[in-house]
CSV table of C-alpha atoms (C1' of nucleotides) and ligand atoms in Angstrom, one decimal:
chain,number,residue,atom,x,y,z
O,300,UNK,CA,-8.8,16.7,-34.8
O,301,UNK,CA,-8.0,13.8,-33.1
O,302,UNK,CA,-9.3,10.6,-32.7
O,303,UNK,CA,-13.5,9.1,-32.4
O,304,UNK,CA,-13.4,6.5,-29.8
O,305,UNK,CA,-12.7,8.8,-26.5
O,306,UNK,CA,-13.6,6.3,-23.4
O,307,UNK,CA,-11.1,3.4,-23.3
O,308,UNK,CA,-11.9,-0.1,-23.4
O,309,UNK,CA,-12.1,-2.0,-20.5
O,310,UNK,CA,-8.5,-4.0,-20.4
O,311,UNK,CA,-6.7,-1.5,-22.8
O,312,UNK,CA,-4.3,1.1,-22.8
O,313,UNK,CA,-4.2,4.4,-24.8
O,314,UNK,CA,-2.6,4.4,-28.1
O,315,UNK,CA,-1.7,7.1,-30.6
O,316,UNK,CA,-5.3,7.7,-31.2
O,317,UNK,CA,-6.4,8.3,-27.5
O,318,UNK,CA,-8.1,11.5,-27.5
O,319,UNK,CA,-7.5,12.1,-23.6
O,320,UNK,CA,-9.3,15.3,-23.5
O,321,UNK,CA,-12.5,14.1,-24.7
O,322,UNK,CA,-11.5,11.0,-21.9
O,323,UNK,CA,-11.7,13.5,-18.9
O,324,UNK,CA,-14.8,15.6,-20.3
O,325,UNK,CA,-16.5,12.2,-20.9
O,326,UNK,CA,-15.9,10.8,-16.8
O,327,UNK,CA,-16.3,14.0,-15.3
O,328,UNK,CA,-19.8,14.2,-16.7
O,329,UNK,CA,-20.1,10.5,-15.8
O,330,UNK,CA,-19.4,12.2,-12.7
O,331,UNK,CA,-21.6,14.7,-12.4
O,332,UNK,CA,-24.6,12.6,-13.2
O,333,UNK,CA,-23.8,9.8,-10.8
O,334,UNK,CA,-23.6,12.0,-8.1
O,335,UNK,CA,-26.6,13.8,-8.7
O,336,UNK,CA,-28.9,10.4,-9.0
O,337,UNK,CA,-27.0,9.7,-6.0
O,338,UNK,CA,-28.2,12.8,-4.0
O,339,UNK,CA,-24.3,13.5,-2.8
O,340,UNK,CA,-22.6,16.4,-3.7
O,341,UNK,CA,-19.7,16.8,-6.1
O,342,UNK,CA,-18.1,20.0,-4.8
O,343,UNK,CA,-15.5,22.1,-6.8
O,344,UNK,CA,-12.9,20.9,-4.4
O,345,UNK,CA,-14.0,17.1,-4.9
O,346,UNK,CA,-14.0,18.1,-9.0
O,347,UNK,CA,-10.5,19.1,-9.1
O,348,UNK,CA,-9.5,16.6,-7.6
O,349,UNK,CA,-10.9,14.0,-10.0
O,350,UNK,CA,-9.8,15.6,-12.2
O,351,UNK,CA,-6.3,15.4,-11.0
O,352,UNK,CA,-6.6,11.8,-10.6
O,353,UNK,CA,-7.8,11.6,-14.5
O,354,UNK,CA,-5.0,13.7,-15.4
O,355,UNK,CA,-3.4,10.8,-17.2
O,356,UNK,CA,-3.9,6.7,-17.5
O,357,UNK,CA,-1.1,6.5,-14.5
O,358,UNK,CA,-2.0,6.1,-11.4
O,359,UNK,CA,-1.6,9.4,-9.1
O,360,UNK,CA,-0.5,10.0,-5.7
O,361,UNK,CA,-2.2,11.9,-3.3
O,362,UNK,CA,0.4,14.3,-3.0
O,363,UNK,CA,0.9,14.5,-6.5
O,364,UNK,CA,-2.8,15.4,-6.4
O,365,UNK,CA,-1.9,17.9,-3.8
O,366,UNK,CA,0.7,19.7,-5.8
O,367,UNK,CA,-1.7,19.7,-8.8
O,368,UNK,CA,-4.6,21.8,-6.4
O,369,UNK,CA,-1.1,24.2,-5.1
O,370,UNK,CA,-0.7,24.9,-9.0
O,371,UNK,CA,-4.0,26.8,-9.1
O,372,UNK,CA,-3.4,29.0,-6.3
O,373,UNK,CA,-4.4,27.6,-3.6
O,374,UNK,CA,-2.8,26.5,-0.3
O,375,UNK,CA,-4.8,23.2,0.5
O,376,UNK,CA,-3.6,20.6,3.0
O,377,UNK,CA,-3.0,17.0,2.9
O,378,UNK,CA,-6.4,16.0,5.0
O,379,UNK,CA,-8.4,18.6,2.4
O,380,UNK,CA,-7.3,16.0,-0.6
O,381,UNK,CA,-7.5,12.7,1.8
O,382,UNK,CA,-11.0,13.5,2.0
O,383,UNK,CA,-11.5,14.2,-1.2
O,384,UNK,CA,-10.0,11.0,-2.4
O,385,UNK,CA,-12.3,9.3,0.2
O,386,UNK,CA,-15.1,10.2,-1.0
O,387,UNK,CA,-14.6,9.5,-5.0
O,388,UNK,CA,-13.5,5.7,-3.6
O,389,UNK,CA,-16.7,5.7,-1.6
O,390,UNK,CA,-18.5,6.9,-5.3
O,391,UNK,CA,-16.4,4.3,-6.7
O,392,UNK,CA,-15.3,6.7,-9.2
O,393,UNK,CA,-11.5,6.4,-8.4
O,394,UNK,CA,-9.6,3.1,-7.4
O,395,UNK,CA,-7.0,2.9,-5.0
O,396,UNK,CA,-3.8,1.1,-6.1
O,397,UNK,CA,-2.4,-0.8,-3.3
O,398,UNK,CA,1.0,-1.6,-4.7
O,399,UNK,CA,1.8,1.8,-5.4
O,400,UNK,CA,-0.2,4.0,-3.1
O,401,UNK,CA,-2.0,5.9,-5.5
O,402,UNK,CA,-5.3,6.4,-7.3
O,403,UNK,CA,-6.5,6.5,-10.9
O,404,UNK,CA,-10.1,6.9,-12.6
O,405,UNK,CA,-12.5,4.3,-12.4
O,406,UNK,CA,-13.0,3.5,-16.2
O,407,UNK,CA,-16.7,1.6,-15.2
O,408,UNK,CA,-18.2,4.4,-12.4
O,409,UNK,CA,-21.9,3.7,-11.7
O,410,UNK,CA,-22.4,-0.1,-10.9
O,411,UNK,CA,-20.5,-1.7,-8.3
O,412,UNK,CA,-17.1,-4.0,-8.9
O,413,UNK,CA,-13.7,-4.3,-7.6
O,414,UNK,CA,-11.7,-3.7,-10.5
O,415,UNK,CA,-8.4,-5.9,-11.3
O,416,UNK,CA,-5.3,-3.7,-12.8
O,417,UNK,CA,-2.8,-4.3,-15.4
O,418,UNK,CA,0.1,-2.1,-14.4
O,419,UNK,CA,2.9,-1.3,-16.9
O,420,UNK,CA,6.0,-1.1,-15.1
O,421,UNK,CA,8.2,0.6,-17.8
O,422,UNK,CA,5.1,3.3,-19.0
O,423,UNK,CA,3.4,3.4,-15.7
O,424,UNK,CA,0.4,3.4,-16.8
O,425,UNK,CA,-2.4,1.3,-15.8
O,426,UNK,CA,-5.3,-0.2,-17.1
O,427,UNK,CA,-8.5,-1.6,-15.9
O,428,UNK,CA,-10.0,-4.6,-16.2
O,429,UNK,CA,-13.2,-6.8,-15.3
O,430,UNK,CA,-12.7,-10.4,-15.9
O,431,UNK,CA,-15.4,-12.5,-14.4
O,432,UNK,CA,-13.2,-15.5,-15.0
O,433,UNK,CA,-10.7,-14.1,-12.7
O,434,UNK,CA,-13.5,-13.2,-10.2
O,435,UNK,CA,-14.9,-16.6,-10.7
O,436,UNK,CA,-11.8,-18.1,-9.7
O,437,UNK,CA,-11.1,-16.3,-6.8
O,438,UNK,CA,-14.7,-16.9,-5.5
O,439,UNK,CA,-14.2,-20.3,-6.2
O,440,UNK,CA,-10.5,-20.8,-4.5
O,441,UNK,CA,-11.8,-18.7,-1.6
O,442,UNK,CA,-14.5,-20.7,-1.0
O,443,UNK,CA,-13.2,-24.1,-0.8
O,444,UNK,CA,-10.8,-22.7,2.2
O,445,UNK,CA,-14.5,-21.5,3.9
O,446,UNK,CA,-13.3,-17.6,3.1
O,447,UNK,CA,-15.5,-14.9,2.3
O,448,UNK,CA,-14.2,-12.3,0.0
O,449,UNK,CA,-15.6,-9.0,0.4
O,450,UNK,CA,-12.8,-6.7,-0.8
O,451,UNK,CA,-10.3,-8.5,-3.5
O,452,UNK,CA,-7.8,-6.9,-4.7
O,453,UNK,CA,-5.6,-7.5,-8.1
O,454,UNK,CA,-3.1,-5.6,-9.3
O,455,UNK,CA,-1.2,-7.1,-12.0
O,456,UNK,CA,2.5,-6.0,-12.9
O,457,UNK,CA,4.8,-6.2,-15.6
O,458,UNK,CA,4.1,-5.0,-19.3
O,459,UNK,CA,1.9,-3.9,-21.7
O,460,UNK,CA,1.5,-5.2,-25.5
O,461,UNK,CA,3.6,-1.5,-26.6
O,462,UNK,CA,6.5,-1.5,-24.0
O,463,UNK,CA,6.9,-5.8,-24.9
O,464,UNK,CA,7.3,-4.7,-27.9
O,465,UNK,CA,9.7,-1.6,-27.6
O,466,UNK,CA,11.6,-3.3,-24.7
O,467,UNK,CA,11.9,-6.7,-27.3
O,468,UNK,CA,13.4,-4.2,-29.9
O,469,UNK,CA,15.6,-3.1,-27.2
O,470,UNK,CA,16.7,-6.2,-25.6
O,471,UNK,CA,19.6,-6.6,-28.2
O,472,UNK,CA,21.8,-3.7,-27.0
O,473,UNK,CA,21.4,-4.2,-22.9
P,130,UNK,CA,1.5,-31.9,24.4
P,131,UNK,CA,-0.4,-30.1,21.7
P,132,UNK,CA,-0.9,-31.3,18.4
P,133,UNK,CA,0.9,-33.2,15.4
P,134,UNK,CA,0.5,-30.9,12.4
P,135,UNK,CA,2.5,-28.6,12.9
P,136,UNK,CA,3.0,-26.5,9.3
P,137,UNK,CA,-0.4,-25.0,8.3
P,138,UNK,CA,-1.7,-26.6,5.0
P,139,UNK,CA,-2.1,-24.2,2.2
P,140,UNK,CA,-5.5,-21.5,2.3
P,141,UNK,CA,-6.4,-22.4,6.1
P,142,UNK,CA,-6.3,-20.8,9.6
P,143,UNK,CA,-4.9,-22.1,12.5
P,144,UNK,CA,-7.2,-23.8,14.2
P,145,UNK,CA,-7.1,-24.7,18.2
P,146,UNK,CA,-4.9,-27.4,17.3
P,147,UNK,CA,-2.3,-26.0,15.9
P,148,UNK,CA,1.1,-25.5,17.4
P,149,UNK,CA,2.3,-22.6,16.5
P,150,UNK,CA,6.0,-23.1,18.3
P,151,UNK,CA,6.5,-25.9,16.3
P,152,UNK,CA,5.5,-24.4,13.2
P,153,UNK,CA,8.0,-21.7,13.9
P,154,UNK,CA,10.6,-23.9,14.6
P,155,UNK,CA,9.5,-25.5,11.3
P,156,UNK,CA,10.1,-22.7,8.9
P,157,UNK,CA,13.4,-21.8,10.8
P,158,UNK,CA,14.8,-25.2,9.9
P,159,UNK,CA,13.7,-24.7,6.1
P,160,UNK,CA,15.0,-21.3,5.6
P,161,UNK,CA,18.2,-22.8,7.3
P,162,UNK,CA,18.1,-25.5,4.6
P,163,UNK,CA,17.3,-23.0,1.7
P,164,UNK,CA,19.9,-20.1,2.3
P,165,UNK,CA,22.5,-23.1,3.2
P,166,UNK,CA,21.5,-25.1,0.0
P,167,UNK,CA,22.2,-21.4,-2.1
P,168,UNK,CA,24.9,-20.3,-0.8
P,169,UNK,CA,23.6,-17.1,1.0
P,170,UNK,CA,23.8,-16.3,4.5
P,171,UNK,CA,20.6,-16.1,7.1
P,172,UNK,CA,22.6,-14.0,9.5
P,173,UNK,CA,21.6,-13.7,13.1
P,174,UNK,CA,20.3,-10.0,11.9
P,175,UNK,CA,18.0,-11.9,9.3
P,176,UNK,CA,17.1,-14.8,11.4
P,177,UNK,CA,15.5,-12.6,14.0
P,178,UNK,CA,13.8,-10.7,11.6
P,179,UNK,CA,12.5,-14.2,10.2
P,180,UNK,CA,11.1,-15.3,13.6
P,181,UNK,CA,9.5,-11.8,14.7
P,182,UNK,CA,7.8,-11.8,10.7
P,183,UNK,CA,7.0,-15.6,12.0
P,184,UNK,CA,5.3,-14.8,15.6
P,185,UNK,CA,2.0,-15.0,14.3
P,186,UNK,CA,-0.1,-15.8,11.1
P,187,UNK,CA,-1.0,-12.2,11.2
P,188,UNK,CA,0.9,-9.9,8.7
P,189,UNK,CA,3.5,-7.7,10.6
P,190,UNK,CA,4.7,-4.5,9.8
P,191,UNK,CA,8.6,-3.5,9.6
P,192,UNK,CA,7.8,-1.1,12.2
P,193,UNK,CA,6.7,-3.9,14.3
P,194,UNK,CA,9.9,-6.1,13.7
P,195,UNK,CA,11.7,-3.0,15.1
P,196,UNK,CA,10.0,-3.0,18.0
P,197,UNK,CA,10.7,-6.5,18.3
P,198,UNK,CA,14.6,-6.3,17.7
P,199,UNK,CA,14.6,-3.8,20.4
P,200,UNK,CA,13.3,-5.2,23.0
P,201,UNK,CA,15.8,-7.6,22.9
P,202,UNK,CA,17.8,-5.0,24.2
P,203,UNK,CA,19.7,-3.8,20.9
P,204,UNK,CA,19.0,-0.4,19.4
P,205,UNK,CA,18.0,-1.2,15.7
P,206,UNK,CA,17.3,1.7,13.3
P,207,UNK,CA,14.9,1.2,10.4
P,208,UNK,CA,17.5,0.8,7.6
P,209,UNK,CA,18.3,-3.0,9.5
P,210,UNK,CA,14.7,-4.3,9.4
P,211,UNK,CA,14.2,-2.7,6.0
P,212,UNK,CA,17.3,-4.7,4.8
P,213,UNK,CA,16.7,-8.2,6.1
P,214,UNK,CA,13.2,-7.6,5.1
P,215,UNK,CA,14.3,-7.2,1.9
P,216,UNK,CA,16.8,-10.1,1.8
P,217,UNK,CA,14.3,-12.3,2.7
P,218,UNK,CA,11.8,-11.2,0.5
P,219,UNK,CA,14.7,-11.8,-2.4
P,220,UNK,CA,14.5,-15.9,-0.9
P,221,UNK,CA,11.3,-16.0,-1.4
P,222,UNK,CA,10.7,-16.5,2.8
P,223,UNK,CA,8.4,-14.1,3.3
P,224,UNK,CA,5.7,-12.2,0.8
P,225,UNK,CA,4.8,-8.6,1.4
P,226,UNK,CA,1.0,-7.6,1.7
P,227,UNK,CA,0.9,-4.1,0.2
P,228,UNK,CA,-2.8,-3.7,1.1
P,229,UNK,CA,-1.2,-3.6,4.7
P,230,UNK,CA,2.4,-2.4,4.3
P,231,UNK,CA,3.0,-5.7,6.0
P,232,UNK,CA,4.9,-8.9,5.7
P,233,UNK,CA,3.9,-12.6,6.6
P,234,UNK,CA,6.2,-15.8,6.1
P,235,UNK,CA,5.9,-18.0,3.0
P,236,UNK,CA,3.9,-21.1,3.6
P,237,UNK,CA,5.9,-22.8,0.7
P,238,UNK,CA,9.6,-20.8,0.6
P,239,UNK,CA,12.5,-23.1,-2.0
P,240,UNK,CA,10.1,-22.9,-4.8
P,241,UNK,CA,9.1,-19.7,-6.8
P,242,UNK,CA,5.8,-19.0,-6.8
P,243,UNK,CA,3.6,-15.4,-6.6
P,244,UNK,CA,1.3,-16.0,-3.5
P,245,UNK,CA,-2.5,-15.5,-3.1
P,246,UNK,CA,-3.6,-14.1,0.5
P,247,UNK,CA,-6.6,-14.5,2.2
P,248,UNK,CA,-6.6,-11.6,5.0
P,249,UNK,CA,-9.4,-11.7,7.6
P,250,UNK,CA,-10.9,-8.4,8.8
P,251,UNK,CA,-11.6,-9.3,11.9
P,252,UNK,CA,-9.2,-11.6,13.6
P,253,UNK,CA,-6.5,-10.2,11.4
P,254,UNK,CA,-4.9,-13.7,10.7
P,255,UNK,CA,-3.7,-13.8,6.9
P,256,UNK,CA,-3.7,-17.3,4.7
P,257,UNK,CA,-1.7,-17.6,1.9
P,258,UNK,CA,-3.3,-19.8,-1.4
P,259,UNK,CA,-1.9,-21.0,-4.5
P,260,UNK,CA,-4.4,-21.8,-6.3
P,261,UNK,CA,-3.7,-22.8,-10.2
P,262,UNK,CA,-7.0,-21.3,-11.3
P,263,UNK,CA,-6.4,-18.4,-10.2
P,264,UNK,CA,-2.7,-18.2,-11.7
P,265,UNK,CA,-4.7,-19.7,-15.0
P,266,UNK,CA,-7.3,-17.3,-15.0
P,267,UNK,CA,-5.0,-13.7,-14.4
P,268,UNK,CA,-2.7,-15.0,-17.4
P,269,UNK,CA,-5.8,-15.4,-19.8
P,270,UNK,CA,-7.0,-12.3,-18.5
P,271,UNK,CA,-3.9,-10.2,-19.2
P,272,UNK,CA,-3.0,-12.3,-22.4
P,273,UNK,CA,-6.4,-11.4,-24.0
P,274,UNK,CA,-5.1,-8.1,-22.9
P,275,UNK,CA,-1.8,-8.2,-24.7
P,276,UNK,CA,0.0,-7.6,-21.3
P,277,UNK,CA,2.2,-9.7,-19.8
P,278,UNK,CA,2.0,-10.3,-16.2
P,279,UNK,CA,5.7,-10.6,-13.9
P,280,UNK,CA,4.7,-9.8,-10.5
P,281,UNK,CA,0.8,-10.5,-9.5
P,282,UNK,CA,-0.2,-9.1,-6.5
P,283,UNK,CA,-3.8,-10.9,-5.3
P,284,UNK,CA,-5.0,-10.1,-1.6
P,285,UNK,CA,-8.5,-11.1,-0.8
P,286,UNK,CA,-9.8,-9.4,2.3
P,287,UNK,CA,-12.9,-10.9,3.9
P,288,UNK,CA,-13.7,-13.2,6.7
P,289,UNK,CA,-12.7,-16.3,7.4
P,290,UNK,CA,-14.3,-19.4,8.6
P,291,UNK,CA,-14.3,-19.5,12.2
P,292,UNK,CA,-14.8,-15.4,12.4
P,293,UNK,CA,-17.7,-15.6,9.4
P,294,UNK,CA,-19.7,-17.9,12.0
P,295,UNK,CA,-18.9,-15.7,15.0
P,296,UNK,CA,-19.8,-12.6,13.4
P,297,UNK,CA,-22.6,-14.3,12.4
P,298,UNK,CA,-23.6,-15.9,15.7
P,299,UNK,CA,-23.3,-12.1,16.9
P,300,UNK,CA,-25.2,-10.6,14.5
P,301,UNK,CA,-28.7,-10.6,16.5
P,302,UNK,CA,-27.1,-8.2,18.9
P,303,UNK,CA,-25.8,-5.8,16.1
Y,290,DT,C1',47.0,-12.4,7.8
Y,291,DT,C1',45.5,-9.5,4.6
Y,292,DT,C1',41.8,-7.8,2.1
Y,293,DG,C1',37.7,-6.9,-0.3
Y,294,DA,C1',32.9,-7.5,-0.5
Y,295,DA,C1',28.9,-8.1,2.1
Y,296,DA,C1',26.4,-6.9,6.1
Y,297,DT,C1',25.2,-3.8,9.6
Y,298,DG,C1',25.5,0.7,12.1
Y,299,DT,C1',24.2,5.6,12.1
Y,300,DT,C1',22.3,9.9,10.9
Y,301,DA,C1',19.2,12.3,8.6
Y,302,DC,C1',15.3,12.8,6.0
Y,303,DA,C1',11.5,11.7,2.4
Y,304,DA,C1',6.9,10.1,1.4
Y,305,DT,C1',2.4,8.7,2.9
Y,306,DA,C1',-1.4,9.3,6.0
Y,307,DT,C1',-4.4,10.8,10.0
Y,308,DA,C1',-6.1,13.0,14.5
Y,309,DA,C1',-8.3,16.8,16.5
Y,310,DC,C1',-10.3,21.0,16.5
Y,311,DA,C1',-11.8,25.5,14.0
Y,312,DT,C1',-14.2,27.6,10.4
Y,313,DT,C1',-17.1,28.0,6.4
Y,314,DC,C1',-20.7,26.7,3.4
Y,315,DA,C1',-25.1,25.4,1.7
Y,316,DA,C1',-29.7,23.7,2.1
Y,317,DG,C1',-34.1,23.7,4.5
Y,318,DC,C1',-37.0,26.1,7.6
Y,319,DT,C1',-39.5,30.5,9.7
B,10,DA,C1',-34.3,37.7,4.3
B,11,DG,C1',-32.5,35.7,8.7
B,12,DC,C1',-31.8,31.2,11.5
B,13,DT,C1',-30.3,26.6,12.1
B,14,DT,C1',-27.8,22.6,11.3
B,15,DG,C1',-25.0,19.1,9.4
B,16,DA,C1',-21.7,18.7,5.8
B,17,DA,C1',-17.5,20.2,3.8
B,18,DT,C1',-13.3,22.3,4.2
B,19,DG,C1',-9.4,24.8,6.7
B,20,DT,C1',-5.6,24.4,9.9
B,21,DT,C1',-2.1,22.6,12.9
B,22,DA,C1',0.3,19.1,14.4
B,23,DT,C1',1.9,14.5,14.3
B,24,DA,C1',1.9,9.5,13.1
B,25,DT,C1',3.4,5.9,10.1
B,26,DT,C1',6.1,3.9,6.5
B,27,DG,C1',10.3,3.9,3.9
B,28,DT,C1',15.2,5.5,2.0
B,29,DA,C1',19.6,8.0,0.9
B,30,DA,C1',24.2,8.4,2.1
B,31,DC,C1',28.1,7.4,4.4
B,32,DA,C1',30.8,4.9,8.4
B,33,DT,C1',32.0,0.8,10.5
B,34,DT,C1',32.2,-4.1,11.3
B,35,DT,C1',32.3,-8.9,9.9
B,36,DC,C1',33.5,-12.8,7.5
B,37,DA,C1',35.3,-15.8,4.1
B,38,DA,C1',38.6,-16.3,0.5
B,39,DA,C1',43.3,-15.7,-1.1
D,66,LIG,ZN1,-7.8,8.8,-21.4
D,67,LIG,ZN1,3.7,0.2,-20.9
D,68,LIG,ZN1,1.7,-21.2,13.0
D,69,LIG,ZN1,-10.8,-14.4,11.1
DNA sequence: TTTGAAATGTTACAATATAACATTCAAGCT
DNA sequence: AGCTTGAATGTTATATTGTAACATTTCAAA
């Protein structure tokens, strides 16, 4: 078997003992339960499509999303996985990454936050994090030019603790 | 005449006072100075594109510039914009808001620096901060992280001052 | 003045996203 | 069960944003 520790830290990315499988199971029933304390309805279509997103720790397009639904026999549209999308941002259960036009699971579903992202450029894959320092800062700097933030948005690029490493290794033959 | 301050300090709105002509003509004359100083060349093409970016302090989009370019009677395709944008993205003239697929000029061009916005929802206007506790506070995040951060994207969307007390004023009717 | 690299022109298309209207589904009511 | 209604999805068409690939022009150095 593989690994104990399914759901990811906040801040982290998967390593070799990342049991992914157990990392979908565990969010869609985060899902599930959410939606039903909520009273709003997590249809099959709105399932697969979380799913999608969860597929991996990279963030996913929509069309990519799209192509994924096409797999399993089905002809769906672009609007059918728009909405979809909408509604799991709306549920806060997916984040949309600005800088990249995609989408990837909400690692912290249930209680409201914005979410600041480490994005690895050479892996692609991202990672969540909630740093109320950074928040606290940008509250702060807002407010002393008389702005109001109501939707932030931080998406950090550049590399994560393996790729520095492998890329280091690297560096001596480029 | 209007007023005397012409460049817009750092994290604030224009206000009634400001001149935005002069402000224009302002960061003209700088990216003359930069590109001239390195040794690349703002070409007509690019200097256009740099004014038309510059008309407003509202984030523009490439499609926008197009528009622009061609109504000074030259048909422009997409690839042009697209280039200058890029080229002056590379001098560090203008930033890119990828919340908005849009582009703003650089309140502080000629010295490197990652850019903070402040983007109001309702009068559109966009302010750009560079606030060291902010910068201070996204490295310690990612450090304690293990990542290292090359390209930080922050865009606060929200309300600013002078719409914050309109809205607010207008609230009773709402 | 040649000449080579940089810049722009041109054509065609890829990728992302939404508007508008039709149909189906699912939950509550009779 | 059958009816009603709003939510969800289907369907068609198109808008918006961005690039690939190759041709032509421009400009500064040799
Ligand atoms: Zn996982
Ligand atoms: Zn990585
Ligand atoms: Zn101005
Ligand atoms: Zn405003």
């Amino acid at each position: 078997m593989a690994s104990i520790a399914a759901p990811l830290k906040l801040g982290s990315f998967p390593d070799d003992h990342h049991d992914h499988k157990k990392c979908v199971t565990q969010a869609l029933r985060q899902a599930d339960g959410i939606c039903t304390t909520r009273g709003v309805r997590l249809t099959d279509m709105r399932r697969q499509v979380f799913a999608l997103v969860w597929q991996s720790h990279n963030p996913v397009g929509a069309y990519e999303v799209l192509e994924g639904l096409r797999a399993g026999a089905k002809k769906v549209q672009p609007p059918t996985v728009y909405r979809a999308l909408e509604f799991l941002l709306a549920q806060g259960l997916i984040h949309r990454i600005e800088s990249l036009n995609a989408y990837i699971g909400c690692t912290v579903p249930g209680d409201a936050h914005a979410g600041q992202f480490l994005i690895c450029r050479d892996c692609g894959q991202a990672a969540e994090l909630i740093d109320q320092r950074i928040d606290a800062a940008i509250d702060q700097g807002a407010k002393s030019a008389g702005f109001y933030v109501e939707h932030p948005t931080v998406e950090l690029e550049g590399l994560c603790a393996h790729c520095r490493s492998t890329s280091e290794a690297n560096s001596h033959y480029e």
